[in-house]
Amino acid sequence: MRKLPLIMIDPGHGGTDPGATPESPIEAGINLAVALHLRDILENQGFAVIVTRLVDRTLSLDERVMLEHQFDSDLFISLHCNAAADPRAKGIEIWTAPGDSPADPAATEIFRAVSKAFPDRRLRTDYTDSDLDKEARFRVLTGTLGPAVLLEMGFVSNAEERAWLQSTATQVHMALAIAAGILAWHRTLKDQAHARIDDIRKSHPGAAC
């Protein structure tokens, strides 16, 4: 692990793939806006950051996965907006690959931070496996080499939530919340590393401090 993790941000869809709303590129634009705000915030905190697309362009799932392989990111976060046939559907959810995933701790911290930032928003969770993330075999979750999470920031098929997601204030606040979660996840990594060092020191009393 690098001194500070390399974070790869993946704004879902773009170009000829508008996302959840085929009639207009609403989702792709929201995803990109949040991604660019998140990049700026994380870089200001000293993280190395790569964004899979910086403009509204087409990028296949395989191309996104290959970028993650190329740069060997410490955390890959894919940003999306949801949609449903029922226009009343709403809420925020986070996804990881099925089973005990190395991304679970990051997903937990990011979702907690987003939940705290937006206490009035519905949270869509799945505790059947004792943690809050939902699980699916999405290509960007199963094809990546390192921990990968996919955040659904809300439903663009819900008129109220769509307007909320299109607000610049919401997009900035969402990026700040995600960044807070990533920082919390990074702190847990440092704490685990310190614990391992302390265990070694205990078993080797003569080791240098």
PDB file of N, CA and C in Angstrom, residues 4 15 31 35 65 118 121-122 127 132-134 165 171 176 182-183 196:
ATOM      1  N   LEU A   4      -0.236   7.111   0.794  1.00  0.00           N
ATOM      2  CA  LEU A   4      -1.657   7.449   0.705  1.00  0.00           C
ATOM      3  C   LEU A   4      -2.239   6.636  -0.440  1.00  0.00           C
ATOM      4  N   GLY A  15     -21.253   9.496 -22.846  1.00  0.00           N
ATOM      5  CA  GLY A  15     -21.216   9.369 -24.294  1.00  0.00           C
ATOM      6  C   GLY A  15     -22.505   8.790 -24.840  1.00  0.00           C
ATOM      7  N   ASN A  31     -23.214  11.886 -12.457  1.00  0.00           N
ATOM      8  CA  ASN A  31     -22.086  11.051 -12.045  1.00  0.00           C
ATOM      9  C   ASN A  31     -20.760  11.780 -12.258  1.00  0.00           C
ATOM     10  N   ALA A  35     -18.048  13.156  -9.468  1.00  0.00           N
ATOM     11  CA  ALA A  35     -16.701  12.594  -9.577  1.00  0.00           C
ATOM     12  C   ALA A  35     -15.634  13.682  -9.603  1.00  0.00           C
ATOM     13  N   VAL A  65     -12.541  -1.464 -16.287  1.00  0.00           N
ATOM     14  CA  VAL A  65     -11.825  -2.487 -15.525  1.00  0.00           C
ATOM     15  C   VAL A  65     -10.343  -2.503 -15.904  1.00  0.00           C
ATOM     16  N   PHE A 118     -26.685  13.154   4.766  1.00  0.00           N
ATOM     17  CA  PHE A 118     -28.051  13.310   4.251  1.00  0.00           C
ATOM     18  C   PHE A 118     -29.038  12.532   5.131  1.00  0.00           C
ATOM     19  N   ARG A 121     -32.591  11.475   3.871  1.00  0.00           N
ATOM     20  CA  ARG A 121     -32.722  10.644   2.680  1.00  0.00           C
ATOM     21  C   ARG A 121     -32.915   9.180   3.050  1.00  0.00           C
ATOM     22  N   ARG A 122     -33.708   8.488   2.252  1.00  0.00           N
ATOM     23  CA  ARG A 122     -33.926   7.067   2.491  1.00  0.00           C
ATOM     24  C   ARG A 122     -32.643   6.300   2.186  1.00  0.00           C
ATOM     25  N   TYR A 127     -28.831  -6.187   5.253  1.00  0.00           N
ATOM     26  CA  TYR A 127     -28.053  -6.715   6.372  1.00  0.00           C
ATOM     27  C   TYR A 127     -28.078  -8.243   6.448  1.00  0.00           C
ATOM     28  N   LEU A 132     -24.039  -3.656   5.735  1.00  0.00           N
ATOM     29  CA  LEU A 132     -25.118  -2.863   5.134  1.00  0.00           C
ATOM     30  C   LEU A 132     -25.113  -2.805   3.612  1.00  0.00           C
ATOM     31  N   ASP A 133     -24.012  -3.208   2.994  1.00  0.00           N
ATOM     32  CA  ASP A 133     -23.944  -3.083   1.542  1.00  0.00           C
ATOM     33  C   ASP A 133     -24.787  -4.138   0.839  1.00  0.00           C
ATOM     34  N   LYS A 134     -25.251  -3.784  -0.351  1.00  0.00           N
ATOM     35  CA  LYS A 134     -25.900  -4.754  -1.222  1.00  0.00           C
ATOM     36  C   LYS A 134     -24.822  -5.437  -2.061  1.00  0.00           C
ATOM     37  N   LEU A 165     -30.663  15.619  -7.000  1.00  0.00           N
ATOM     38  CA  LEU A 165     -29.373  15.159  -7.510  1.00  0.00           C
ATOM     39  C   LEU A 165     -28.764  16.135  -8.513  1.00  0.00           C
ATOM     40  N   GLN A 171     -24.506  17.910  -5.211  1.00  0.00           N
ATOM     41  CA  GLN A 171     -23.357  17.232  -5.810  1.00  0.00           C
ATOM     42  C   GLN A 171     -22.077  17.499  -5.025  1.00  0.00           C
ATOM     43  N   LEU A 176     -18.253  15.620  -0.788  1.00  0.00           N
ATOM     44  CA  LEU A 176     -17.644  15.799   0.535  1.00  0.00           C
ATOM     45  C   LEU A 176     -17.915  14.602   1.432  1.00  0.00           C
ATOM     46  N   ILE A 182     -14.066   7.894   2.638  1.00  0.00           N
ATOM     47  CA  ILE A 182     -12.774   7.366   2.190  1.00  0.00           C
ATOM     48  C   ILE A 182     -11.691   7.677   3.211  1.00  0.00           C
ATOM     49  N   LEU A 183     -11.717   8.865   3.783  1.00  0.00           N
ATOM     50  CA  LEU A 183     -10.753   9.215   4.831  1.00  0.00           C
ATOM     51  C   LEU A 183     -10.918   8.316   6.050  1.00  0.00           C
ATOM     52  N   ARG A 196      -0.753  -4.357  13.835  1.00  0.00           N
ATOM     53  CA  ARG A 196       0.151  -5.435  13.441  1.00  0.00           C
ATOM     54  C   ARG A 196       1.568  -5.162  13.927  1.00  0.00           C
TER      55      ARG A 196
END
